[in-house]
Coordinates of C-alpha atoms and ligand atoms in Angstrom, one line a residue:
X1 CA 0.0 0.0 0.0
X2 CA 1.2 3.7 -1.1
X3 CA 0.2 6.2 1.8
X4 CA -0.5 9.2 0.5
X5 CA -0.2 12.8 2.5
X6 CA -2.2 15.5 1.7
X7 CA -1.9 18.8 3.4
X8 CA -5.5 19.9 5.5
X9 CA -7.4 21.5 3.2
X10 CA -11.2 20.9 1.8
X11 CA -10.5 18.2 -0.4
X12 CA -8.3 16.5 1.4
X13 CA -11.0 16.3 4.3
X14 CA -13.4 14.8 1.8
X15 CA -11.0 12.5 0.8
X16 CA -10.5 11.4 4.4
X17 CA -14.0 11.5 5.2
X18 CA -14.3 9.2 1.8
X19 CA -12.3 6.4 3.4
X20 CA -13.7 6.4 6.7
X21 CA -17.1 6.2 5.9
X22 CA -15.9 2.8 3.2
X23 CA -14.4 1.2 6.5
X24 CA -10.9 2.8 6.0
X25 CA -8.6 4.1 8.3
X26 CA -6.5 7.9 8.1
X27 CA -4.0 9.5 10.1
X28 CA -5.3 13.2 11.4
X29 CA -3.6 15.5 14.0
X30 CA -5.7 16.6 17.0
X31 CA -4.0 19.3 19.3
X32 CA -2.2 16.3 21.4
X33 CA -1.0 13.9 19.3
X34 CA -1.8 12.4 15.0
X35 CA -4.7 10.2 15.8
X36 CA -5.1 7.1 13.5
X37 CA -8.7 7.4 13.2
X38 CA -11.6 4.6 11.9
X39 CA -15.6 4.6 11.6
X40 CA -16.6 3.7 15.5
X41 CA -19.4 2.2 14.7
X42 CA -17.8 -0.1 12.6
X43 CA -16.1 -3.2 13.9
X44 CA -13.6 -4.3 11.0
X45 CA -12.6 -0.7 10.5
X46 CA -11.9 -0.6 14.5
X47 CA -10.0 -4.0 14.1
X48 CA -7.6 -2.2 11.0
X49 CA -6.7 0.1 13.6
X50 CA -5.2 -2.5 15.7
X51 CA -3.8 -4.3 12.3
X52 CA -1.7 -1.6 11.0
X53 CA -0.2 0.0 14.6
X54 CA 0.6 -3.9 15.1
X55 CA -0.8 -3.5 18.8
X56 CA -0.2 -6.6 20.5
X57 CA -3.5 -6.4 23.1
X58 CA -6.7 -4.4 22.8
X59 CA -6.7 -1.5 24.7
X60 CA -9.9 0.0 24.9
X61 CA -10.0 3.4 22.3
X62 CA -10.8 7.0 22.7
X63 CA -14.1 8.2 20.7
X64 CA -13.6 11.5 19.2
X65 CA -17.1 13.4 18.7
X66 CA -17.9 16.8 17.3
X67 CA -19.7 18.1 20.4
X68 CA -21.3 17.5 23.6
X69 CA -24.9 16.6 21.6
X70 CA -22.8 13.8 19.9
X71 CA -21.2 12.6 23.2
X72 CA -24.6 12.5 24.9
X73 CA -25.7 9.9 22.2
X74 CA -23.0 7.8 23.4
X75 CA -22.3 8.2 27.1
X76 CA -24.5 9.1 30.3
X77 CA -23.6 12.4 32.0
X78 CA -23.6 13.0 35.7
X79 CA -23.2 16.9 36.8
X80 CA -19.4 16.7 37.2
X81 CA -19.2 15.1 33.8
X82 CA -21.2 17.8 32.5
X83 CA -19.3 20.7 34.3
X84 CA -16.3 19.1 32.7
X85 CA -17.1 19.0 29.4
X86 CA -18.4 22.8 29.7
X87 CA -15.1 24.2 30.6
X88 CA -12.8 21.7 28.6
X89 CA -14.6 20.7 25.7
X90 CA -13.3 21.1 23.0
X91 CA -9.8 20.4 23.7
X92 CA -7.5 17.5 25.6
X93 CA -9.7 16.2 28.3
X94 CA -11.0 12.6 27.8
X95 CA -14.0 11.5 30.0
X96 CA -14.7 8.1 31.1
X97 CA -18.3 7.5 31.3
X98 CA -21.2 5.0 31.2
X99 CA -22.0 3.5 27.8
X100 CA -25.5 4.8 26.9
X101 CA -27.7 1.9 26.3
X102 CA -28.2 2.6 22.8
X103 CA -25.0 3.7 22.0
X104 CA -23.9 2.2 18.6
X105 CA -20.1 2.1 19.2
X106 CA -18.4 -1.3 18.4
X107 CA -17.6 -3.5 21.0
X108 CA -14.0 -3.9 20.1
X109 CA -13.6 0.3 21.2
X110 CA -14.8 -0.2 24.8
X111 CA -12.9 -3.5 25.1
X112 CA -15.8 -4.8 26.0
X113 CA -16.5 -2.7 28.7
X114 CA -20.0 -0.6 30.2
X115 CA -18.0 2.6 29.9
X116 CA -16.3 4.4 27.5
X117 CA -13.8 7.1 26.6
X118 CA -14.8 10.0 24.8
X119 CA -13.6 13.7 23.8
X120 CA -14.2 16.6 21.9
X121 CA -10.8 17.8 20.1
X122 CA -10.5 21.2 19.3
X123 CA -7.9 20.6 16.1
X124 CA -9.5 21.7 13.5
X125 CA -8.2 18.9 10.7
X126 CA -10.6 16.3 13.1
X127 CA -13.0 18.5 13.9
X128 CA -13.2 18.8 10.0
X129 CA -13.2 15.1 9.6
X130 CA -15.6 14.5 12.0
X131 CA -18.3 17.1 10.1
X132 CA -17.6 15.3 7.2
X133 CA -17.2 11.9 8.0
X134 CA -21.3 11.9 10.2
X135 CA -19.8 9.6 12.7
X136 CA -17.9 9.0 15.8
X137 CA -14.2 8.3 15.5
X138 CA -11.8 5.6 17.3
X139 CA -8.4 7.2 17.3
X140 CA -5.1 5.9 19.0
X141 CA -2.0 7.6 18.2
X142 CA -1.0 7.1 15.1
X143 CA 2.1 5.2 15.7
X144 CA 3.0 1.4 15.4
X145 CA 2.8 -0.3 18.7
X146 CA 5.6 0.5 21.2
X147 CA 6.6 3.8 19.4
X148 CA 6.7 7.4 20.3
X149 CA 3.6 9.4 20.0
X150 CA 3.5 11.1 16.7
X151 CA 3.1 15.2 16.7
X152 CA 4.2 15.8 13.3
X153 CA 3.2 13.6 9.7
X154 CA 6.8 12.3 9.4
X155 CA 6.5 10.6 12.4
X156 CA 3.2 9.2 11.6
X157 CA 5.0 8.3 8.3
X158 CA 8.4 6.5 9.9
X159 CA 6.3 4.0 11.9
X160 CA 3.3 3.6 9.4
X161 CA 4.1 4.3 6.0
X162 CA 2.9 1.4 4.0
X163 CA -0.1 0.7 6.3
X164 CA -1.9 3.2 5.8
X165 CA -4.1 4.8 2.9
X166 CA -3.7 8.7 3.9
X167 CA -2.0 11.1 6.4
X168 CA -3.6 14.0 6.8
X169 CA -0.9 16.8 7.3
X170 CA -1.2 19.9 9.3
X171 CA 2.0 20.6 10.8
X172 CA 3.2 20.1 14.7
X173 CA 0.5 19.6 16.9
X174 CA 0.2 21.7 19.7
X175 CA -0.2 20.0 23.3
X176 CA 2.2 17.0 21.7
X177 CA 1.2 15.0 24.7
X178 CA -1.8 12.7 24.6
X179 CA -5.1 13.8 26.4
X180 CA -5.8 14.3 30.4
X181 CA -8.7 11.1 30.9
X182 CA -10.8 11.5 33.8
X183 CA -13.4 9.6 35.4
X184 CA -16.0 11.0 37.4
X185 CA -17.6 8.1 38.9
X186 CA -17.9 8.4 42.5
X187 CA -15.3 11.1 42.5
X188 CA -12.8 12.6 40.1
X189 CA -10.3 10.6 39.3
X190 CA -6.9 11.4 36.4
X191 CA -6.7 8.4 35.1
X192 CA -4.1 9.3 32.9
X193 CA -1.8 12.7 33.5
X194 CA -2.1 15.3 30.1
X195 CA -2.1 19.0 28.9
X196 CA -5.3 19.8 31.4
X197 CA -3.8 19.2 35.2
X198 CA -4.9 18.0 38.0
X199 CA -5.3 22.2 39.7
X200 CA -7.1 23.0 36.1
X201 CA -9.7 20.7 36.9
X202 CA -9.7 21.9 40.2
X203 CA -10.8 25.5 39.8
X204 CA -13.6 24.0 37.6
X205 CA -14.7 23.3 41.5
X206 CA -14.2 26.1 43.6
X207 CA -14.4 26.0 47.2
X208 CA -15.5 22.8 48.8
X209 CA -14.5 19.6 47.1
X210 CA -16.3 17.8 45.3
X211 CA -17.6 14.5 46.9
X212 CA -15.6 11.4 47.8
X213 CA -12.1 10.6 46.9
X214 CA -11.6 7.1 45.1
X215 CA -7.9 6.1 44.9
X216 CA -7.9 3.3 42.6
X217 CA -4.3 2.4 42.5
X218 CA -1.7 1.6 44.7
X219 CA 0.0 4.9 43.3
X220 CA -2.6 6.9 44.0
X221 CA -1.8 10.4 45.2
X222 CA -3.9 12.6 46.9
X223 CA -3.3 16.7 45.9
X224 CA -3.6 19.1 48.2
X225 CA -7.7 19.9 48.5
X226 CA -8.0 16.2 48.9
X227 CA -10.5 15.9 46.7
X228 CA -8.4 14.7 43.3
X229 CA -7.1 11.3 42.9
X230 CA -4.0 11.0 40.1
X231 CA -3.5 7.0 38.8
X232 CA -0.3 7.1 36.5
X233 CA 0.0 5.1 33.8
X234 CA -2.2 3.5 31.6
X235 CA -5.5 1.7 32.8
X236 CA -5.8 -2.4 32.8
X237 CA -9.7 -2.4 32.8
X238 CA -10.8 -4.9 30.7
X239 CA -13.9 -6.8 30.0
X240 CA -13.8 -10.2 31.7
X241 CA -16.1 -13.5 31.2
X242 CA -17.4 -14.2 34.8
X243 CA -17.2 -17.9 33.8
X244 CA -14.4 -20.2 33.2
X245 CA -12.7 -19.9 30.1
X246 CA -10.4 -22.7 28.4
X247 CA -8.2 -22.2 25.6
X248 CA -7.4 -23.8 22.2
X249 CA -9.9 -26.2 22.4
X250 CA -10.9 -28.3 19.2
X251 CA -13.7 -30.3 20.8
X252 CA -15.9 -28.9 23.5
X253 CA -16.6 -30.5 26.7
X254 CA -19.9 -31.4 28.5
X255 CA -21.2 -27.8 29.1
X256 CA -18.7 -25.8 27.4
X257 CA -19.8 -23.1 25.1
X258 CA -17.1 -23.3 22.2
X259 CA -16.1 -20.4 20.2
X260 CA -15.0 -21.4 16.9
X261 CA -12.7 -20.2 14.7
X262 CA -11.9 -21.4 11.4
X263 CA -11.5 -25.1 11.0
X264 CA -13.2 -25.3 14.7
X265 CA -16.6 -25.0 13.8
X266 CA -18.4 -24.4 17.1
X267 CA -21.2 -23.3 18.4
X268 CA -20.5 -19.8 17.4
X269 CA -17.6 -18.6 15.4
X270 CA -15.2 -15.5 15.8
X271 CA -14.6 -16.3 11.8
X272 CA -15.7 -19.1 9.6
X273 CA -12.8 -18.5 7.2
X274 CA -10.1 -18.0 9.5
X275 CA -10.1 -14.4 8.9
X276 CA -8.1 -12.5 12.0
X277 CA -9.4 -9.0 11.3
X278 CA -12.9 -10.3 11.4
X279 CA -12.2 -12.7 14.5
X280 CA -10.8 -9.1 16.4
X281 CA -14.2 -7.7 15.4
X282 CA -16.5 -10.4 16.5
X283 CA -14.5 -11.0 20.2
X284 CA -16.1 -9.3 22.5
X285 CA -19.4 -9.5 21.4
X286 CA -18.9 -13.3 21.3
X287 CA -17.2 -13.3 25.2
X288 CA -20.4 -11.7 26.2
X289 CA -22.8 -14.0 23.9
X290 CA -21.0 -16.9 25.5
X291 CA -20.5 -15.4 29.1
X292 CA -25.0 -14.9 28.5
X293 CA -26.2 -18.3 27.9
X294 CA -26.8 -21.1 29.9
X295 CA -23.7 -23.5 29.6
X296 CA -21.4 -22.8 32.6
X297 CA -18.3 -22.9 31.3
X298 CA -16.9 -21.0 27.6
X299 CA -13.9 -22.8 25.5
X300 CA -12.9 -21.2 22.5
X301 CA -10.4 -22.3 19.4
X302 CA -7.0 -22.2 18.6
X303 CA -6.0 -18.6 17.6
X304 CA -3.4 -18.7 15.5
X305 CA 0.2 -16.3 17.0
X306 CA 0.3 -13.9 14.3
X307 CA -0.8 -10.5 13.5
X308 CA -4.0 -9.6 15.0
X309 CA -3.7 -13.4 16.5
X310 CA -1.4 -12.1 18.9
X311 CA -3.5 -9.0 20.6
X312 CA -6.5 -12.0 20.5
X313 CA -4.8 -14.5 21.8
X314 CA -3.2 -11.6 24.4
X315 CA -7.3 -10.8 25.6
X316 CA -7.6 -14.1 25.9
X317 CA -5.1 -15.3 27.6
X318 CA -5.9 -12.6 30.4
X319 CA -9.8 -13.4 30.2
X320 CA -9.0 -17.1 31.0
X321 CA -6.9 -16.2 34.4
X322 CA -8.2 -16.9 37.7
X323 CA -6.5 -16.3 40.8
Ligands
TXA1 O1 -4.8 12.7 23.0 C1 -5.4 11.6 22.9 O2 -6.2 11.2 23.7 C2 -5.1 10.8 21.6 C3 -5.6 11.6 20.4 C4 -5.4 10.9 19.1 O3 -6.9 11.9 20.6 N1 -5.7 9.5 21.7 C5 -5.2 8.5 22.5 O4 -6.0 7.4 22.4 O5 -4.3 8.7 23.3 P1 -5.5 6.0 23.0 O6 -6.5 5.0 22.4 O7 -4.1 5.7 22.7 O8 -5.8 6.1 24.5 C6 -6.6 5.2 25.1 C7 -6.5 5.3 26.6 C8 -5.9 4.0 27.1 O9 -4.9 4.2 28.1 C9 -7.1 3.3 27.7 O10 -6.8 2.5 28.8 C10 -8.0 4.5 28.1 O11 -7.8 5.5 27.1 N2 -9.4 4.1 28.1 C11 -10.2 4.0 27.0 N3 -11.4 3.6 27.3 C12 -11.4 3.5 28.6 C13 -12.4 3.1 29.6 N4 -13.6 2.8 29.2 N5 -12.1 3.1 30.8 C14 -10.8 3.5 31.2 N6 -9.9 3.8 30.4 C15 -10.2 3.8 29.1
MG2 MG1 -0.4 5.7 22.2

């Protein structure tokens, strides 16, 4: 594949938008970092994310959205949330909410999970793409797995050229440093350190704090005011089967559920042909189909150790653990 870079400018937004909305995936800046961006309401497109940055596990994604409207259709807004989004929004603050019920985000975005991660970024190449493109967009930085966060189109280009169709190019980004995420569940917690700091949120609060303090790991630090939690690092919340799960099975067991894939036929499969990019779509939505019915126990196929194989097989090997 050729990637193409075309500086930000009309057409090249229709362009981009042209791709996205035909299951494609583009390279945009956003003020913190290039975002690699795909449909989120589409599944495969979601799972080429993952494909081209070579990611070897499935983190669960940001969704970038136009404006608050948009984010409501998507995720269920408490007061603080709301507050939040007022005096941040648009720019590099990421809030962790509920899933909305009707929400119609792929499962592979939220990992799985009843929340999910959502901003409105204030660069005006996505906010342009987003218009034109009518949908939500997944976006990790647009780097392969393991690299640096990309601020500037050649960086996007010496990890990914080849992968991808298009880069959209619009100079240095601005912050440089991914996006502040908070959640405000029971208290407002930083799950990840960025451009908008812990006192910035603060004086969104002024004078009493705001409710109860949840540290949620063993980092946790609490700022002066006592009413901000900060969790380095990167989050390990994951959707996880509350029954046993047993791996690379062929032939299920009395009261196993078997996932299929490929050759293993099943009683559901992740892909019939053995296709990897559709098996990464299908997952979760197959853990919870499995983790729903009546058998007590879920076994699931052989995933073969390559490509996306190796983020799958990753999910699953974490989803099988018990202590
Ligand atoms: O600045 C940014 O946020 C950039 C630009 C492109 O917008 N995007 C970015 O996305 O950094 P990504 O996908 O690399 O960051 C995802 C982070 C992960 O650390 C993940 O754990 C967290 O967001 N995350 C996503 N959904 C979550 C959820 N439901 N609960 C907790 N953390 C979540
Ligand atoms: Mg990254």
């Amino acid at each position: 594949m050729t990637t193409r870079v075309l500086h930000y400018a009309d057409d090249a937004i229709a362009e981009a938008a042209q791709l996205i909305m035909a299951g494609g995936i583009v390279a945009v800046p956003t003020e913190t970092v290039y975002g690699l961006a795909a449909d989120a309401t589409n599944a495969t497109a979601v799972a080429a994310i993952y494909a081209a940055k070579g990611r070897p596990s499935f983190n669960p994604l940001i969704v970038h959205v136009p404006d608050l409207a948009a984010a409501r259709q998507l995720a269920v807004f408490d007061e603080v949330a709301l507050r939040l989004a007022d005096d941040f929004w648009p720019g590099p603050l990421t809030l962790v909410l509920p899933l909305a019920g009707t929400a119609p985000v792929a499962s592979l975005v939220t990992a799985g999970l009843s929340t999910i991660a959502i901003r409105v970024p204030a660069h005006r190449a996505m906010r342009a793409l987003l218009v034109a493109a009518g949908r939500p967009l997944a976006a990790p930085s647009a780097n392969a797995s393991g690299g640096i966060s990309p601020t500037r189109a050649a960086h996007v280009l010496a990890s990914l050229d080849g992968r991808i169709p298009l880069v959209i190019d619009d100079g240095a980004t601005q912050a440089g440093l991914e996006s502040t995420i908070v959640a405000t569940e029971g208290g407002i917690e930083i799950l990840r350190p960025g451009p908008i700091t812990a006192s910035d949120i603060e004086t969104c609060f002024p004078g009493k704090g705001r409710g109860p303090v949840t540290p949620s790991a063993a980092q946790s630090r609490p700022l002066p005011g006592g009413h901000l939690v900060t969790a380095p690092g990167q989050l390990e919340s994951h959707y996880a089967p509350s029954k046993p799960l047993r791996l690379e099975v062929t032939e299920a067991d009395e009261g196993e559920w078997l996932i299929g894939f490929g050759a293993v036929a099943g009683d559901d499969t992740l892909s019939a042909t053995g296709d990897l990019r559709e098996a990464a779509a299908r997952l979760f939505d197959l853990l919870h189909r499995a983790d729903a019915n009546d058998r007590p126990r879920i076994a699931i196929a052989p995933i073969p150790q390559e490509s996306l194989g190796i983020a799958i097989n990753d999910r699953l090997r974490r989803a099988a653990h018990r202590d």
